[in-house]
PDB file of C-alpha atoms in Angstrom:
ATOM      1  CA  UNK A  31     103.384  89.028 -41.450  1.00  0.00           C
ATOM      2  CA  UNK A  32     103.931  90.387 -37.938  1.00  0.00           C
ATOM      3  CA  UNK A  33     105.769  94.389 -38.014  1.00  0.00           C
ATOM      4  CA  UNK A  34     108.514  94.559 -35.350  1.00  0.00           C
ATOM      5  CA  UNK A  35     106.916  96.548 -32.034  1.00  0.00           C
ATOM      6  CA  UNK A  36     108.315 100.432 -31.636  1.00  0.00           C
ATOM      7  CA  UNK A  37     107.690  99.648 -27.883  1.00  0.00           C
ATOM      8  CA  UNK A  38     110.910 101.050 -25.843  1.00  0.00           C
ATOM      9  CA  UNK A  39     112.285  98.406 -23.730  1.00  0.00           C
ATOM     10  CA  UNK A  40     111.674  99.048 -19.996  1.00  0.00           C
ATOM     11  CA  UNK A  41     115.021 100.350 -18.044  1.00  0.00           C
ATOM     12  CA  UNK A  42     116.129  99.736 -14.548  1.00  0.00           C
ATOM     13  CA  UNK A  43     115.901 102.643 -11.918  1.00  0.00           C
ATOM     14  CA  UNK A  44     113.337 104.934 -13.586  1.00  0.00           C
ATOM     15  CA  UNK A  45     109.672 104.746 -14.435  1.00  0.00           C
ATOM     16  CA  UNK A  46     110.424 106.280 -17.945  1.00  0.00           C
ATOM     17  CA  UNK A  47     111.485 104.318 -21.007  1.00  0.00           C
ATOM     18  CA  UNK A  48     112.042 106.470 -23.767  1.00  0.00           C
ATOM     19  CA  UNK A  49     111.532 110.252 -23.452  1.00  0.00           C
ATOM     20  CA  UNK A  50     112.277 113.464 -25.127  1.00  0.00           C
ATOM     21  CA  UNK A  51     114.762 116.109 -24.196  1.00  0.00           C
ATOM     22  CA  UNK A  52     113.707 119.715 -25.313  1.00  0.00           C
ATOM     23  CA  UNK A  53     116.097 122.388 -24.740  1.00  0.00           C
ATOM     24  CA  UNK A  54     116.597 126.029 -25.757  1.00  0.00           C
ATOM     25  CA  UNK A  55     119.329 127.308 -28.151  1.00  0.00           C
ATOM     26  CA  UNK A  56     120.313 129.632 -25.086  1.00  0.00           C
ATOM     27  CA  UNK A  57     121.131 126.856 -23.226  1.00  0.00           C
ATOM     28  CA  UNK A  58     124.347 126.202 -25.460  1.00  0.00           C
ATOM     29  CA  UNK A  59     125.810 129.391 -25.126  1.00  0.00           C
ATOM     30  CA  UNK A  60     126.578 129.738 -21.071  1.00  0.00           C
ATOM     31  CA  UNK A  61     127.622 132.821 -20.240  1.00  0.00           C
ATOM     32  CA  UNK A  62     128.174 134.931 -23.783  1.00  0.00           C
ATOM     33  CA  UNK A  63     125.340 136.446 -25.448  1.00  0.00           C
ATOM     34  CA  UNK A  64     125.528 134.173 -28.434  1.00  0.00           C
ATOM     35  CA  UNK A  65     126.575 131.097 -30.250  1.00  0.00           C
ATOM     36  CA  UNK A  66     127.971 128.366 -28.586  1.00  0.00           C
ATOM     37  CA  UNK A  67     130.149 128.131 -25.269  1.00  0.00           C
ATOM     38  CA  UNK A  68     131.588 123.932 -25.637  1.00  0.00           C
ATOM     39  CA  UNK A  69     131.549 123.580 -21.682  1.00  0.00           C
ATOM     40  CA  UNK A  70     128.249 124.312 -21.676  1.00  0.00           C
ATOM     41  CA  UNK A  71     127.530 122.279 -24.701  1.00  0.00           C
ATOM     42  CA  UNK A  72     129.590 119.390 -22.800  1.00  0.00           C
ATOM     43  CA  UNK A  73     128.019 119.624 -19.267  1.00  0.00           C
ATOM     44  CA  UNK A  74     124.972 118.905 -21.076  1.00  0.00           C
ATOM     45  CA  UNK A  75     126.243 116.159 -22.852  1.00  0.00           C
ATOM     46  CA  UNK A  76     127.637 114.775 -19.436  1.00  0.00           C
ATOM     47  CA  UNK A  77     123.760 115.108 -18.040  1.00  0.00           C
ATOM     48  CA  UNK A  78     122.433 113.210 -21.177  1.00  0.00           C
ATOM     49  CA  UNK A  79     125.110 110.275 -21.136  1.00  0.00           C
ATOM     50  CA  UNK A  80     123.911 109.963 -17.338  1.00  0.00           C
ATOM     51  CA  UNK A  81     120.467 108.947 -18.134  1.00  0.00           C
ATOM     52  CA  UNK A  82     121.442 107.183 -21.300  1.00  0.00           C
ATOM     53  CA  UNK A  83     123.555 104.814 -18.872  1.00  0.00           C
ATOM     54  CA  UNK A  84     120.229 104.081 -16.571  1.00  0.00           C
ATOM     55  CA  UNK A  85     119.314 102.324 -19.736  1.00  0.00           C
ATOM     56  CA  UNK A  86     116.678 105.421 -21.296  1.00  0.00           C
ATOM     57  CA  UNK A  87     116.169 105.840 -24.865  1.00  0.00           C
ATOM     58  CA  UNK A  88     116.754 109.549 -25.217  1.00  0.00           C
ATOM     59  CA  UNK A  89     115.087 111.919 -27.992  1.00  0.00           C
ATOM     60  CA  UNK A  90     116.596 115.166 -28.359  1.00  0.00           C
ATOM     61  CA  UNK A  91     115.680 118.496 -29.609  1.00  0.00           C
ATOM     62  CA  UNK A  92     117.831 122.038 -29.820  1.00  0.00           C
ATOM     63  CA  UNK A  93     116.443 125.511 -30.467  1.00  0.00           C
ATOM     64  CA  UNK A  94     118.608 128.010 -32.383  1.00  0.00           C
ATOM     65  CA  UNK A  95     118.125 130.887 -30.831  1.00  0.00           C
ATOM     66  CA  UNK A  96     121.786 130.797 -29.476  1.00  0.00           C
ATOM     67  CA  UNK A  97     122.397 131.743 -33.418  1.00  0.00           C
ATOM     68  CA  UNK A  98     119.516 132.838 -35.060  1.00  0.00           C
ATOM     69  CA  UNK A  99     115.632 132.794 -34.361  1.00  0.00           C
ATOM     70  CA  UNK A 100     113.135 133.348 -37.010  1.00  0.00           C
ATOM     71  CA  UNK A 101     110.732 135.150 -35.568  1.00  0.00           C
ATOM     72  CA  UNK A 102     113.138 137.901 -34.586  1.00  0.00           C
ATOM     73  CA  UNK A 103     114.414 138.132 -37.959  1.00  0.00           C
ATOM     74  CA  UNK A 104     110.971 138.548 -39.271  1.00  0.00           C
ATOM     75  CA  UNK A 105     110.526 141.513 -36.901  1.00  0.00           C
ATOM     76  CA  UNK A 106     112.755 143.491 -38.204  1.00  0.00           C
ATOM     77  CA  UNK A 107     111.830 143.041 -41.431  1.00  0.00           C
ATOM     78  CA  UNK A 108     113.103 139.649 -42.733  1.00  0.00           C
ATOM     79  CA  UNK A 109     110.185 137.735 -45.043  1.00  0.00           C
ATOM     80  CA  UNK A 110     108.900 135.354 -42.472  1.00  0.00           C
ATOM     81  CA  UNK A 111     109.546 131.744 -44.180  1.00  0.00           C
ATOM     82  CA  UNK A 112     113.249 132.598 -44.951  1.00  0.00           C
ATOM     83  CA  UNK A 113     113.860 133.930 -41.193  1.00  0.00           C
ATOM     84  CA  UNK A 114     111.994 130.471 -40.223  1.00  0.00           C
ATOM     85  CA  UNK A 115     114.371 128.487 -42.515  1.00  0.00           C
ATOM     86  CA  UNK A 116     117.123 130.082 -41.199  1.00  0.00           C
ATOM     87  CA  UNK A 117     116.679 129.763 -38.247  1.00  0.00           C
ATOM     88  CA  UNK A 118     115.919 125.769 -38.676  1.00  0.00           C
ATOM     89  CA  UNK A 119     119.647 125.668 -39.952  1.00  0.00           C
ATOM     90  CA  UNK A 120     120.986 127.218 -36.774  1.00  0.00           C
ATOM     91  CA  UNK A 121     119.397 124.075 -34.926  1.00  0.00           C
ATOM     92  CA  UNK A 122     121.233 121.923 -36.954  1.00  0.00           C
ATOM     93  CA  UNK A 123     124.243 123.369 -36.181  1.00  0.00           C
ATOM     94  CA  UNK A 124     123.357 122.963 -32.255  1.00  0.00           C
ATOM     95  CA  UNK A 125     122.527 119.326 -32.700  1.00  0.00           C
ATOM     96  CA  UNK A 126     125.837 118.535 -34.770  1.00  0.00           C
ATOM     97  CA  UNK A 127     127.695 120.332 -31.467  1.00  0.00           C
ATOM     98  CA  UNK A 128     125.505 118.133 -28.935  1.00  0.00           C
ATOM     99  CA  UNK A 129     126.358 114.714 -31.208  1.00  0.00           C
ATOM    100  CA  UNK A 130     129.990 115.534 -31.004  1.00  0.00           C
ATOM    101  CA  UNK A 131     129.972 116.167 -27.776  1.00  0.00           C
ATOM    102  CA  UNK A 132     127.930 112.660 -26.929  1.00  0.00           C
ATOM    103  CA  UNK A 133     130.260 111.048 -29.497  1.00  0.00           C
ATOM    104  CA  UNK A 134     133.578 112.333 -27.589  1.00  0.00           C
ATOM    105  CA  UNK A 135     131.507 110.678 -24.427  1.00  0.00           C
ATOM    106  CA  UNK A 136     131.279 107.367 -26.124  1.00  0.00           C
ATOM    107  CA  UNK A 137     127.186 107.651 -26.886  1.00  0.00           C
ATOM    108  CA  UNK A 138     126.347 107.025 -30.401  1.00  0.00           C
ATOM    109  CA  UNK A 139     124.306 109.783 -31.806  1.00  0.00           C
ATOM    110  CA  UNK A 140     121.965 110.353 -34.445  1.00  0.00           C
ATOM    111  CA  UNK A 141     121.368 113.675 -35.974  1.00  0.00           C
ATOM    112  CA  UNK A 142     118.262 113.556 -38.199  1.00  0.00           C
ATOM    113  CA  UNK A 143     117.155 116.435 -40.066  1.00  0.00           C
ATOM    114  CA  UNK A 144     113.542 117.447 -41.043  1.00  0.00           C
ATOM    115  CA  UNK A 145     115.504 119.324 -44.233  1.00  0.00           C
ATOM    116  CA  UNK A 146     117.573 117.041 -46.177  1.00  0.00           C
ATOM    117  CA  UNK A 147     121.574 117.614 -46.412  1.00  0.00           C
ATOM    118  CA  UNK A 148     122.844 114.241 -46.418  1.00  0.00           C
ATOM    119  CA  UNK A 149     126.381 115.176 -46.136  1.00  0.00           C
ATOM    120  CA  UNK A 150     125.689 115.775 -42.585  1.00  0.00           C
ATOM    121  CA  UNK A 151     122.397 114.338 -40.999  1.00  0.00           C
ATOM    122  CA  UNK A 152     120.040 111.696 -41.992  1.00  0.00           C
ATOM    123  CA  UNK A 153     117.060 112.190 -43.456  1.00  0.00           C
ATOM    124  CA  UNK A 154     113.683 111.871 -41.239  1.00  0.00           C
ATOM    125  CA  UNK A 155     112.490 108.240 -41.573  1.00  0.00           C
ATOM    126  CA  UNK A 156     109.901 107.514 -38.554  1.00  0.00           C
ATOM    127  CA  UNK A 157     110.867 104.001 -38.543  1.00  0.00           C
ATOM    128  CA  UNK A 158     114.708 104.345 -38.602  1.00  0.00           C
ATOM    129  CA  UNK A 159     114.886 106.894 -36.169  1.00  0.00           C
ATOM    130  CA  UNK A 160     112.752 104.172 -34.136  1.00  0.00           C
ATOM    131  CA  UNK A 161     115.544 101.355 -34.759  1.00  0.00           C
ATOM    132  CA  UNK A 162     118.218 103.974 -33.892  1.00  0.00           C
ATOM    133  CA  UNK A 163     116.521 104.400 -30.485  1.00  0.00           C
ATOM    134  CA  UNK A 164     115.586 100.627 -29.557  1.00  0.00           C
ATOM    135  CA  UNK A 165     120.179 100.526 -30.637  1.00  0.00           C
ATOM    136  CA  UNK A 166     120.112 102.360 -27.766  1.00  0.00           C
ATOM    137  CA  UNK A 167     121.411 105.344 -29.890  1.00  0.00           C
ATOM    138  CA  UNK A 168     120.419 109.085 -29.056  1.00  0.00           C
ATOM    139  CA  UNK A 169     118.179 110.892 -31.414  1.00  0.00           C
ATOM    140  CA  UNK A 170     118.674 114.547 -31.918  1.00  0.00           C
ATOM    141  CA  UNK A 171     115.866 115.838 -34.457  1.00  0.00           C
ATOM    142  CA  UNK A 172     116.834 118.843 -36.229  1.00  0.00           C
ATOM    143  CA  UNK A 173     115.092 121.767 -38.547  1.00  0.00           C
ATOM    144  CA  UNK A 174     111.981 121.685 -36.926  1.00  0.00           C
ATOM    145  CA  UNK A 175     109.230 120.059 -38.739  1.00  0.00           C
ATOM    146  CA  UNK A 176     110.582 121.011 -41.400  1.00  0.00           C
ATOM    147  CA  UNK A 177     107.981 124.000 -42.057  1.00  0.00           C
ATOM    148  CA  UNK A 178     108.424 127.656 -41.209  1.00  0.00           C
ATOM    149  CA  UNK A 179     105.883 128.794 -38.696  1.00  0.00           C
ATOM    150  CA  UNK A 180     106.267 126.172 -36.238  1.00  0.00           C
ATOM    151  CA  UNK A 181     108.061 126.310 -33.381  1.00  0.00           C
ATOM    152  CA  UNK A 182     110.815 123.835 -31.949  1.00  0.00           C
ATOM    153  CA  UNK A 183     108.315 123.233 -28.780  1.00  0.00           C
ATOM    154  CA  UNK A 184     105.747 122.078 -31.633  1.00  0.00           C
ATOM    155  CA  UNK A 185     108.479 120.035 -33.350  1.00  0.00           C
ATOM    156  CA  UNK A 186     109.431 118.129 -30.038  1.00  0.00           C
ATOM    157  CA  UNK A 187     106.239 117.438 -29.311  1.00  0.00           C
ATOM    158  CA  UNK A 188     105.797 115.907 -32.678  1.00  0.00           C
ATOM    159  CA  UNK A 189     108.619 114.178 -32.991  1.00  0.00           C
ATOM    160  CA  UNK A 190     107.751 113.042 -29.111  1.00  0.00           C
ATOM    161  CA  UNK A 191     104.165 111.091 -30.036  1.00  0.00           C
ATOM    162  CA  UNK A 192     105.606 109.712 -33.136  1.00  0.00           C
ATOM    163  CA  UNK A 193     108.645 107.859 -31.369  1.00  0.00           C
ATOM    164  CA  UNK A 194     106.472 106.927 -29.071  1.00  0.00           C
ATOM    165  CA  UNK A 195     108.201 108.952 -25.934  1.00  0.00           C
ATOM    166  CA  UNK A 196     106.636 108.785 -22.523  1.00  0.00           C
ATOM    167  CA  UNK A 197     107.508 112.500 -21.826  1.00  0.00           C
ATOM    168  CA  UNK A 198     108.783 115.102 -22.693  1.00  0.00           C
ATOM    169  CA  UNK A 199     111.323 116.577 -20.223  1.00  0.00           C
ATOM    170  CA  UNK A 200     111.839 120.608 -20.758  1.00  0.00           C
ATOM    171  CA  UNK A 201     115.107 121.962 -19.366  1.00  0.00           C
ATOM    172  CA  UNK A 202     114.861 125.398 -18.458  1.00  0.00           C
ATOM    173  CA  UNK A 203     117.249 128.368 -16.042  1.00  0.00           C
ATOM    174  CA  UNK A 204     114.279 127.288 -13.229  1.00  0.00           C
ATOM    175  CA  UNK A 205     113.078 124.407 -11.564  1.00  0.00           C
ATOM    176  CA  UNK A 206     109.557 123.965 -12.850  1.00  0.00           C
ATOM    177  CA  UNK A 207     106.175 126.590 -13.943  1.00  0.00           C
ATOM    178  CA  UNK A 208     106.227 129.255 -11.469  1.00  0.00           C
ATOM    179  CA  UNK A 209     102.727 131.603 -11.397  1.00  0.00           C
ATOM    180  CA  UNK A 210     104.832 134.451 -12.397  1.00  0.00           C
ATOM    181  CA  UNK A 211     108.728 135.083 -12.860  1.00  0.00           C
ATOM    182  CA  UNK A 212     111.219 133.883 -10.062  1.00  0.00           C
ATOM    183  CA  UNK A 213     113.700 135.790 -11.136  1.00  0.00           C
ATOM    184  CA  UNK A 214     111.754 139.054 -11.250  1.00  0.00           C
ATOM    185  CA  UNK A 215     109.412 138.271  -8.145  1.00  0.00           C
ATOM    186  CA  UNK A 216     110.429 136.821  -4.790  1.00  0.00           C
ATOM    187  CA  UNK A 217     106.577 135.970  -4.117  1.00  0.00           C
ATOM    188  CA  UNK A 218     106.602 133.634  -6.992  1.00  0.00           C
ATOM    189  CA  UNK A 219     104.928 130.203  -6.571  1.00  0.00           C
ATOM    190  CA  UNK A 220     106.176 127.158  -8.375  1.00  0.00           C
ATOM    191  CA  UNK A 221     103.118 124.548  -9.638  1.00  0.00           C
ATOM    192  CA  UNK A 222     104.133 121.131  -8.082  1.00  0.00           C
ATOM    193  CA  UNK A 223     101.030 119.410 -11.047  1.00  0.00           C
ATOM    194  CA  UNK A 224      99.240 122.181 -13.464  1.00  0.00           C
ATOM    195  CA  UNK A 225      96.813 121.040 -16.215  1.00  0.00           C
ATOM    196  CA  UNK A 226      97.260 122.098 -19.637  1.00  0.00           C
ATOM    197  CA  UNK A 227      93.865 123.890 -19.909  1.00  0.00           C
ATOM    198  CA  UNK A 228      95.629 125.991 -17.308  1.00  0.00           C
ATOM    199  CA  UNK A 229      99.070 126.459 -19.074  1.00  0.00           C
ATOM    200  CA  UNK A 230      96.836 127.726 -21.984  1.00  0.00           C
ATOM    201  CA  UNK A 231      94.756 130.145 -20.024  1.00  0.00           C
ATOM    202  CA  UNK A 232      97.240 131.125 -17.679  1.00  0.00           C
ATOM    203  CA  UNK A 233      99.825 131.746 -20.357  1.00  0.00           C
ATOM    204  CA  UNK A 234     102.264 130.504 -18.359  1.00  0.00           C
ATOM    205  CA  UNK A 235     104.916 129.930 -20.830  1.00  0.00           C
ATOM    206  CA  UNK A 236     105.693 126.316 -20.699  1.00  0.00           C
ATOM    207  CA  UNK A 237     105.792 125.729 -24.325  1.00  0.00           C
ATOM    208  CA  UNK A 238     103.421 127.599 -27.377  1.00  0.00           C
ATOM    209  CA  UNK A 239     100.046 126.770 -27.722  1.00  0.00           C
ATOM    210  CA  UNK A 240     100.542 124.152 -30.429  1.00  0.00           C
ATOM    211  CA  UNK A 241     102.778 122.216 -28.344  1.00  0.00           C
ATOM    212  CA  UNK A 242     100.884 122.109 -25.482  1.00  0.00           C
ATOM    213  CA  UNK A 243      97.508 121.042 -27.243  1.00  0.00           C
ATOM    214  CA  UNK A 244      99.420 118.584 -29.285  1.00  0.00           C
ATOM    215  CA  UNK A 245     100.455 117.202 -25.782  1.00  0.00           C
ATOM    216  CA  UNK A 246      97.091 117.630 -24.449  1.00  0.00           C
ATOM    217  CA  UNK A 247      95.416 115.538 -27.342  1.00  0.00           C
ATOM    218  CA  UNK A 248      97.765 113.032 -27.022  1.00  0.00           C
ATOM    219  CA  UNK A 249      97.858 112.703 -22.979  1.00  0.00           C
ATOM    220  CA  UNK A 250     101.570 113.341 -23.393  1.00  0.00           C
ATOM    221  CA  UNK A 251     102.805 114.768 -19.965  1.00  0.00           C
ATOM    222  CA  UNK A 252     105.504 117.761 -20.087  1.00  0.00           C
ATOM    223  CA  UNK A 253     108.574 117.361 -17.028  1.00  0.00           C
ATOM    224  CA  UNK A 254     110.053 120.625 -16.687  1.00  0.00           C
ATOM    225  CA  UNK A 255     112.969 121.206 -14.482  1.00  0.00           C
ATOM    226  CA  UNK A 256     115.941 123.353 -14.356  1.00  0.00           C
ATOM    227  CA  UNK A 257     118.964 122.125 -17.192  1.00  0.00           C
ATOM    228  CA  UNK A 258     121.306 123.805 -14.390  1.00  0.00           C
ATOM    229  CA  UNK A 259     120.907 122.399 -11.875  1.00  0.00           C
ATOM    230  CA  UNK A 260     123.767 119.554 -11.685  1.00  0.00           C
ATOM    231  CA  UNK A 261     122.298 115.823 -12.085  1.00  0.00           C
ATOM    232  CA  UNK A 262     118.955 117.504 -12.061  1.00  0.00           C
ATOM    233  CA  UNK A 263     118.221 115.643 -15.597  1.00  0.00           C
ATOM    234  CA  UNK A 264     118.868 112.338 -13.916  1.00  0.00           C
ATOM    235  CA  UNK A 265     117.651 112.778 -10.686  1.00  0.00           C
ATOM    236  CA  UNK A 266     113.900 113.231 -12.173  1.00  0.00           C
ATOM    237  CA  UNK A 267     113.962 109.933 -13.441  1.00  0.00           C
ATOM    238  CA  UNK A 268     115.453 107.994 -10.937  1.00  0.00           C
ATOM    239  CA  UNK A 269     112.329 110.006  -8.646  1.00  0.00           C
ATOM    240  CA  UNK A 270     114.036 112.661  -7.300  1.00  0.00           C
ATOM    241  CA  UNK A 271     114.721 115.929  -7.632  1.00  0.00           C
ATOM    242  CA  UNK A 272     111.892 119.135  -8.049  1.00  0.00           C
ATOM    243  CA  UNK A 273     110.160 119.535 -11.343  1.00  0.00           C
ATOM    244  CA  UNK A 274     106.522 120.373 -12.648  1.00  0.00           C
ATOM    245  CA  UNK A 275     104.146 118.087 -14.087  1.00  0.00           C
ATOM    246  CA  UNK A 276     102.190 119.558 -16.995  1.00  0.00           C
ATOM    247  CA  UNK A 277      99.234 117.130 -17.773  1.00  0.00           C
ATOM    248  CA  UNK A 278      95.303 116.946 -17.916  1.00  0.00           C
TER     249      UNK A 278
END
């Protein structure tokens, strides 16, 4: 008996077949200090419909620090795997927004949760999420890994190498990895190709340390680019556009 292939299918106009799209909680919420701002939540939609019509299978995952982040609330005094918890149910609200949103754009959307609650997200089945994406349906992956003390940067990465995604593309407020803070220092230098060795011993913030040597292992290479910049999402993979390359 021959198993289907989870190859993606190769697209027109971009290099990339199937990828992941990491974003922060904080991206959702625009302007206010908290929760979620729908334009926001829309424009970003609009950006992921535009590479889901070049023919991309698209992965997503949301932080939740737009609601609540775990670590926080174990700093001031929370016990650490209920702050964690917590704060993997805040990214399921964020995906439900994003699916909406896609839905109201005519993409059909898939929120799958690494916490069960079947009344409003599938399950986490490796090989149904795969059939979702060869439907050409997006793929938001929700509550983590499932485990407290591991970030959403560790749970994209994960949930990157098991779908088989050929990167993972990091939105971010800037348009790559900068040697220090643009926004704090004029002087600062953005890295057209770093290494992850270097993103480790540089500390330069790209993602935690688990992510990026969960990449590393697995040769994965990390786009990051700036989620503001408009068409910026799309532009990278049709070859344009500025970004960073994280890879060996």
């Amino acid at each position: 008996m021959t198993l289907p292939t989870t190859s993606p299918t190769r697209s027109s106009g971009t290099a990339y077949r199937r990828v992941m799209l990491k974003i922060s909680g904080e991206a959702l919420m625009g302007d206010q200090g908290f929760g979620l701002h729908p334009p926001t939540v829309h424009r970003i939609a609009a950006e992921v419909k535009s590479v889901h019509d070049m023919g991309v299978e698209i992965c997503m995952v949301i932080g939740g620090g737009n609601i609540f982040r775990g670590l926080a609330g174990s700093a001031q005094g929370m016990e650490r795997t209920t702050a964690d918890y917590m704060g993997m149910l805040a990214t399921v609200m964020n995906a439900l927004a994003m699916q909406s949103a896609l839905e109201e754009l005519g993409v059909f959307t898939r929120v799958i949760s690494a916490i069960r609650m079947d009344e409003v997200a599938e399950p986490y089945i490796r090989r149904r999420a795969v059939r979702h994406l060869e439907k050409k349906r997006v793929c938001i992956f929700a509550a983590g890994t499932g485990n407290p003390y591991f970030t959403t940067d560790t749970a994209a990465t994960l949930r990157a190498n098991e779908m088989n995604c050929e990167a993972i593309f990091k939105g971010t407020k800037v348009d790559g990895v900068y040697d220090k803070d643009p926004v704090k220092h004029a002087d600062a230098k953005r890295y057209e190709n770093v290494s992850y060795d270097d993103v480790l011993a540089k500390r330069l913030g790209v993602m935690d340390a688990s992510a990026i040597a969960l990449a590393r292992d697995n040769n994965l290479p990390i786009i990051v680019f700036s989620l503001d910049t408009p068409g910026g999402f799309r532009g990278i993979l049709a070859g344009e556009g500025t970004y960073t390359r994280v890879q060996g």
